[in-house]
Tab-separated table of C-alpha atoms in Angstrom:
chain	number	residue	atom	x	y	z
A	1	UNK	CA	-11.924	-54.715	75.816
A	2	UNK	CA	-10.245	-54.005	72.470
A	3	UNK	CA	-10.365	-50.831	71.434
A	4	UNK	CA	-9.359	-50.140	67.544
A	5	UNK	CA	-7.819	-46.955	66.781
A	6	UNK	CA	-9.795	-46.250	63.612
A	7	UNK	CA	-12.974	-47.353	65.123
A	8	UNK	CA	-11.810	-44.503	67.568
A	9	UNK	CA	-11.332	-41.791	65.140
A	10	UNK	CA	-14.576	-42.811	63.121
A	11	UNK	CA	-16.663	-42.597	66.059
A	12	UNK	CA	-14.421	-38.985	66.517
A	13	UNK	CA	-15.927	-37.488	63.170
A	14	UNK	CA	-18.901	-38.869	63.366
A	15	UNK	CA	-19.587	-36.549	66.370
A	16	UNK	CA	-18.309	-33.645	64.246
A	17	UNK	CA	-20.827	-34.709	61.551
A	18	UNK	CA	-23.635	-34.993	63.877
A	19	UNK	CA	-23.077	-31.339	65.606
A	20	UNK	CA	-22.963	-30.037	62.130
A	21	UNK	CA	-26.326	-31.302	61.063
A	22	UNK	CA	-27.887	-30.040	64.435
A	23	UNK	CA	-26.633	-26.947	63.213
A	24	UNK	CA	-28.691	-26.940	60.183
A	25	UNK	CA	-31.511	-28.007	61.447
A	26	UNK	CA	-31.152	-25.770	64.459
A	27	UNK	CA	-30.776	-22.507	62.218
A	28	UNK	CA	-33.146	-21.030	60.187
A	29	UNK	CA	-31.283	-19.697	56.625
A	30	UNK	CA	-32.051	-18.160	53.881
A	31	UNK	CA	-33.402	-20.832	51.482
A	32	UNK	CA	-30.123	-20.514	49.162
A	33	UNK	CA	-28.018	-20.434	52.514
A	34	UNK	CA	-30.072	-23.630	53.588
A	35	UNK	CA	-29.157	-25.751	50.076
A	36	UNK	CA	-25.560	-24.845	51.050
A	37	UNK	CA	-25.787	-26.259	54.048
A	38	UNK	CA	-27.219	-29.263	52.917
A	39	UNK	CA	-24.848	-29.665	50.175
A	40	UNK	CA	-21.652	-29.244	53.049
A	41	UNK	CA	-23.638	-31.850	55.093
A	42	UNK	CA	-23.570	-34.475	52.379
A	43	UNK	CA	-19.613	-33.953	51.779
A	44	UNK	CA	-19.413	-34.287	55.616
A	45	UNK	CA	-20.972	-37.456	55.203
A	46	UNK	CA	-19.127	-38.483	52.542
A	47	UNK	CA	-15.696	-38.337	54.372
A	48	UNK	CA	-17.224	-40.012	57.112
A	49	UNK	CA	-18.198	-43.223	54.923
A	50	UNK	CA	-14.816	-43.102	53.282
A	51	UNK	CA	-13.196	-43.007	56.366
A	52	UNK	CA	-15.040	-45.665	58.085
A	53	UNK	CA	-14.456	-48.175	54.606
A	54	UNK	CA	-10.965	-46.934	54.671
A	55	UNK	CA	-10.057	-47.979	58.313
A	56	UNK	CA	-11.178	-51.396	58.036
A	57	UNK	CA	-8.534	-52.338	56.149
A	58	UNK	CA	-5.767	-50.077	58.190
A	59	UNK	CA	-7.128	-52.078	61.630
A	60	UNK	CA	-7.223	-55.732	59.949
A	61	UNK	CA	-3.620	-54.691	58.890
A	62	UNK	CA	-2.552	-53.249	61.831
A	63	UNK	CA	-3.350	-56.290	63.669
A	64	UNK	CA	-1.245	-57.977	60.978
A	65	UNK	CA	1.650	-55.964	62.224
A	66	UNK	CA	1.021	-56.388	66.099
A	67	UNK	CA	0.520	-59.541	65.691
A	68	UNK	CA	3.535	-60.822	63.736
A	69	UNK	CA	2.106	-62.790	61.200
A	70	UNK	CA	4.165	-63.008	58.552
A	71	UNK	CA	3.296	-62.897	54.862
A	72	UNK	CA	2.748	-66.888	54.151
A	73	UNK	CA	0.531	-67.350	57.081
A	74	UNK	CA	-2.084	-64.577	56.107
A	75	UNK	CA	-6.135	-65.584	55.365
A	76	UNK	CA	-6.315	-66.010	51.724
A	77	UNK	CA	-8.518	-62.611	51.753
A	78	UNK	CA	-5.260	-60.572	53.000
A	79	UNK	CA	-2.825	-62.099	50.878
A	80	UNK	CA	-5.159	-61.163	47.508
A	81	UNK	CA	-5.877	-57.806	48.965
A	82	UNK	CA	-1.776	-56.987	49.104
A	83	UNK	CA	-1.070	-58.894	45.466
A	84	UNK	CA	-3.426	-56.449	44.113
A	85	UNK	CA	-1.874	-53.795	45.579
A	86	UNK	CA	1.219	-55.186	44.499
A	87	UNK	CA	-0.255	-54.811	41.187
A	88	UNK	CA	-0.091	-51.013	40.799
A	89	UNK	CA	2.615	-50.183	42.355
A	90	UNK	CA	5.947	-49.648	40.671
A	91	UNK	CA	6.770	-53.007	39.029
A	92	UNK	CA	10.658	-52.882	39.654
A	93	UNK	CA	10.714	-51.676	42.719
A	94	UNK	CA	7.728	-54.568	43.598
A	95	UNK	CA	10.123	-57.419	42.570
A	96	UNK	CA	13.154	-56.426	44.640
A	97	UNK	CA	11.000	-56.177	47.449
A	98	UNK	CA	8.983	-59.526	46.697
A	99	UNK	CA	12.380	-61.198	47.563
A	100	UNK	CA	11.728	-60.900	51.200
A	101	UNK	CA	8.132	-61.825	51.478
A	102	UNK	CA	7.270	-61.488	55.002
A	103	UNK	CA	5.964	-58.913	56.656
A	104	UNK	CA	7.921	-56.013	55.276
A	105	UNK	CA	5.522	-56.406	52.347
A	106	UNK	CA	2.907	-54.472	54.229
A	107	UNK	CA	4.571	-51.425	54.227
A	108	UNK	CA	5.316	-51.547	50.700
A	109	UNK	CA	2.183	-52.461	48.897
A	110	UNK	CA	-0.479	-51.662	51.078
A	111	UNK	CA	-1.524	-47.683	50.801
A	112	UNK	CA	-4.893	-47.276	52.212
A	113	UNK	CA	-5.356	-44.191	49.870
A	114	UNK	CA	-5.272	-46.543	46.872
A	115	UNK	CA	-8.445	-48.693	48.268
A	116	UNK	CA	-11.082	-45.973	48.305
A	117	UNK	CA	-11.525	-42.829	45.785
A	118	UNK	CA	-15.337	-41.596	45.512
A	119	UNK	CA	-17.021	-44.612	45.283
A	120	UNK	CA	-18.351	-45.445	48.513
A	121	UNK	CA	-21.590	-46.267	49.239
A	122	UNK	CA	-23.623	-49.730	50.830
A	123	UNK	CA	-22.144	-51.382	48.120
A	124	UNK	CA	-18.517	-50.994	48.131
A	125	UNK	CA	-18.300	-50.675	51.591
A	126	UNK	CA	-20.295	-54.271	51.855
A	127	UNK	CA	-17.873	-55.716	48.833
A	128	UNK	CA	-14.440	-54.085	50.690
A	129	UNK	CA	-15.343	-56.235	54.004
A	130	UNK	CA	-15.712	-59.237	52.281
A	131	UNK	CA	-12.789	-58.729	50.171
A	132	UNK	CA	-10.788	-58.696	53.570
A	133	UNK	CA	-13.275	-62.020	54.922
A	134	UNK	CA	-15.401	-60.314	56.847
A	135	UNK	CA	-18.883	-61.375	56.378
A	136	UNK	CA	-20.085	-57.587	55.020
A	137	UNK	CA	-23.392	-57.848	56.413
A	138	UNK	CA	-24.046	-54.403	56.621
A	139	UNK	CA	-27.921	-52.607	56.956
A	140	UNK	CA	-29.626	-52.094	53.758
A	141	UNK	CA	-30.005	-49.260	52.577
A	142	UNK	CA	-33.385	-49.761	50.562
A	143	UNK	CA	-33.913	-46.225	49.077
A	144	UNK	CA	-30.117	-46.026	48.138
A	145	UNK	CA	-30.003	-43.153	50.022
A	146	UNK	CA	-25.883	-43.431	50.357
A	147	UNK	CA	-25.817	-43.494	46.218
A	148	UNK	CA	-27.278	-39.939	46.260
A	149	UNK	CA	-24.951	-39.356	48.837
A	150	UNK	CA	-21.486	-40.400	46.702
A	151	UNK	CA	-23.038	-39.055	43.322
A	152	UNK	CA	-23.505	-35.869	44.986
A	153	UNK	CA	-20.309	-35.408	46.557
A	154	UNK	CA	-18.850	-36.406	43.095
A	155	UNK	CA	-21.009	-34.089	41.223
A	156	UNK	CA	-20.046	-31.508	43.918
A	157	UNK	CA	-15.843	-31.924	44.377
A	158	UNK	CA	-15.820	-31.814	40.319
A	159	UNK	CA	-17.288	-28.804	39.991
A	160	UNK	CA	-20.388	-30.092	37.920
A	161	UNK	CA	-22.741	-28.395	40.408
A	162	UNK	CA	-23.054	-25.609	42.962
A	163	UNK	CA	-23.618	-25.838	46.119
A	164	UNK	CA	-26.915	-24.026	46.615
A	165	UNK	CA	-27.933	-26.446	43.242
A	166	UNK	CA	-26.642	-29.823	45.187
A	167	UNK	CA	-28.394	-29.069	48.100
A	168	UNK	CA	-32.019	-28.438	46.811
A	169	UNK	CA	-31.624	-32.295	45.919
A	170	UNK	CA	-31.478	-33.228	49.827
A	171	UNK	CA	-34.237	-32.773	52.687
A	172	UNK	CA	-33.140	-31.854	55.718
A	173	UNK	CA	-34.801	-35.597	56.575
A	174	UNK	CA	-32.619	-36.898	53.586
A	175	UNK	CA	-29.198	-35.454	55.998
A	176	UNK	CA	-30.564	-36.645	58.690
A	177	UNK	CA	-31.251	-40.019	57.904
A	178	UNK	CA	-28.135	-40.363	55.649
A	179	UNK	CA	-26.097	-39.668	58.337
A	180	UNK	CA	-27.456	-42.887	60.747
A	181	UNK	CA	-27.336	-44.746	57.946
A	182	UNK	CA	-23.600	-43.906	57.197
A	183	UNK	CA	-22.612	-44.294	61.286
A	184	UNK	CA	-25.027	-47.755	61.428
A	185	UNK	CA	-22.636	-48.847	58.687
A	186	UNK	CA	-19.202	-47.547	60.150
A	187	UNK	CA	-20.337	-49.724	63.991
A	188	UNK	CA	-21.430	-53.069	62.286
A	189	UNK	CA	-17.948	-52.772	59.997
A	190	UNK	CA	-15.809	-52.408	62.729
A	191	UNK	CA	-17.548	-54.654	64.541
A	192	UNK	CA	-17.081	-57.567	61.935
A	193	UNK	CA	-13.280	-56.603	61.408
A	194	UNK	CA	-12.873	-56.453	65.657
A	195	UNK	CA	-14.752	-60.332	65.348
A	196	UNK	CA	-12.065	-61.001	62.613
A	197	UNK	CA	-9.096	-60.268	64.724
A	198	UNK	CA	-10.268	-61.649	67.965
A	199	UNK	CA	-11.345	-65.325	66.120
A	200	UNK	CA	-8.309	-65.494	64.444
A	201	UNK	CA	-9.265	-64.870	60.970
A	202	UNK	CA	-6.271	-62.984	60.330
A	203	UNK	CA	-4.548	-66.582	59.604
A	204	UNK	CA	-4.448	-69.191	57.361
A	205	UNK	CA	-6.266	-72.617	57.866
A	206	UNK	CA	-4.335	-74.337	56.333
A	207	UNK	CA	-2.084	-76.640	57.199
């Protein structure tokens, strides 16, 4: 059975998240102590959605690597996703190393820190699959639940509210069921990008 290292360390943080929130519901605060906690819960989950849409694209890519496949033989989705990388990075420095177009490109343009910066949610998480071909069929999330989630740990790392303010917006429900959501999301993602690898979607099909 494959096992993918980033699937590994999701699955690792999503324990960390989960023994957190047990905490908080297992403790009985003050009510200004309780907002707090909810407001560190929904930065916990936060990092765990980032994660999880960050590691798709380091496992498709790792693949890439252990597989060999060189630049020219990539699926259509993984050659845009490393010209638009290409795009940002320094522009000299890109056409020297565009000379040799194989797979030394990968360690040039991609940067996995460039693909995701506060904006996760169903969304983005659905659109960054499909941007590598994955099919991005991820559970709904009806009540947008996850949006609260990423404007609240926006709201919260910028300083434009407190804690004990951020967390009167969240039940302890509202943690609860954010969290499933956001590790129901990180499974079926890594299970699309594992399906990716083992079909061969990493290649081309054409001839």
């Amino acid at each position: 059975m494959m096992s993918i290292a980033q699937f590994e360390d999701f699955k690792s943080r999503a324990d960390e998240v989960r023994s957190f929130i047990e905490r908080v519901v297992a403790r009985a605060p003050s009510i200004g102590e309780a907002a707090m906690d909810r407001a560190a819960a929904v930065l916990f989950i936060y990092n765990l959605m980032e994660a999880g849409a960050r590691g798709v694209g380091e496992a498709i890519f790792d693949a890439v690597n252990v597989q060999g496949i060189e630049f020219d033989d990539l699926a259509m989705p993984l050659k845009r996703e490393l010209y638009d990388l290409l795009r940002v990075r320094n522009s000299v420095k890109a056409a020297r190393e565009i000379k040799r177009i194989n797979r030394d490109i990968y360690d040039f343009a991609y940067d996995p820190k460039a693909v995701m910066s506060g904006n996760v949610d169903r969304r983005k998480w659905s659109e960054r699959l499909q941007d590598l071909g994955c099919p991005g069929s991820l559970p709904a999330d009806p009540d947008g639940l996850l949006v609260r989630v990423k404007s609240m740990r926006n709201a919260l790392a910028h300083g434009h509210v407190g804690f004990a303010e951020g967390g009167r917006d969240f039940s302890v429900a509202d943690i609860q069921e954010a969290y499933s959501l956001a590790f129901q999301m990180g499974c079926k993602a890594f299970e699309e990008v594992k399906q990716l690898i083992v079909t061969g979607g990493l290649k081309t099909t054409e001839s």
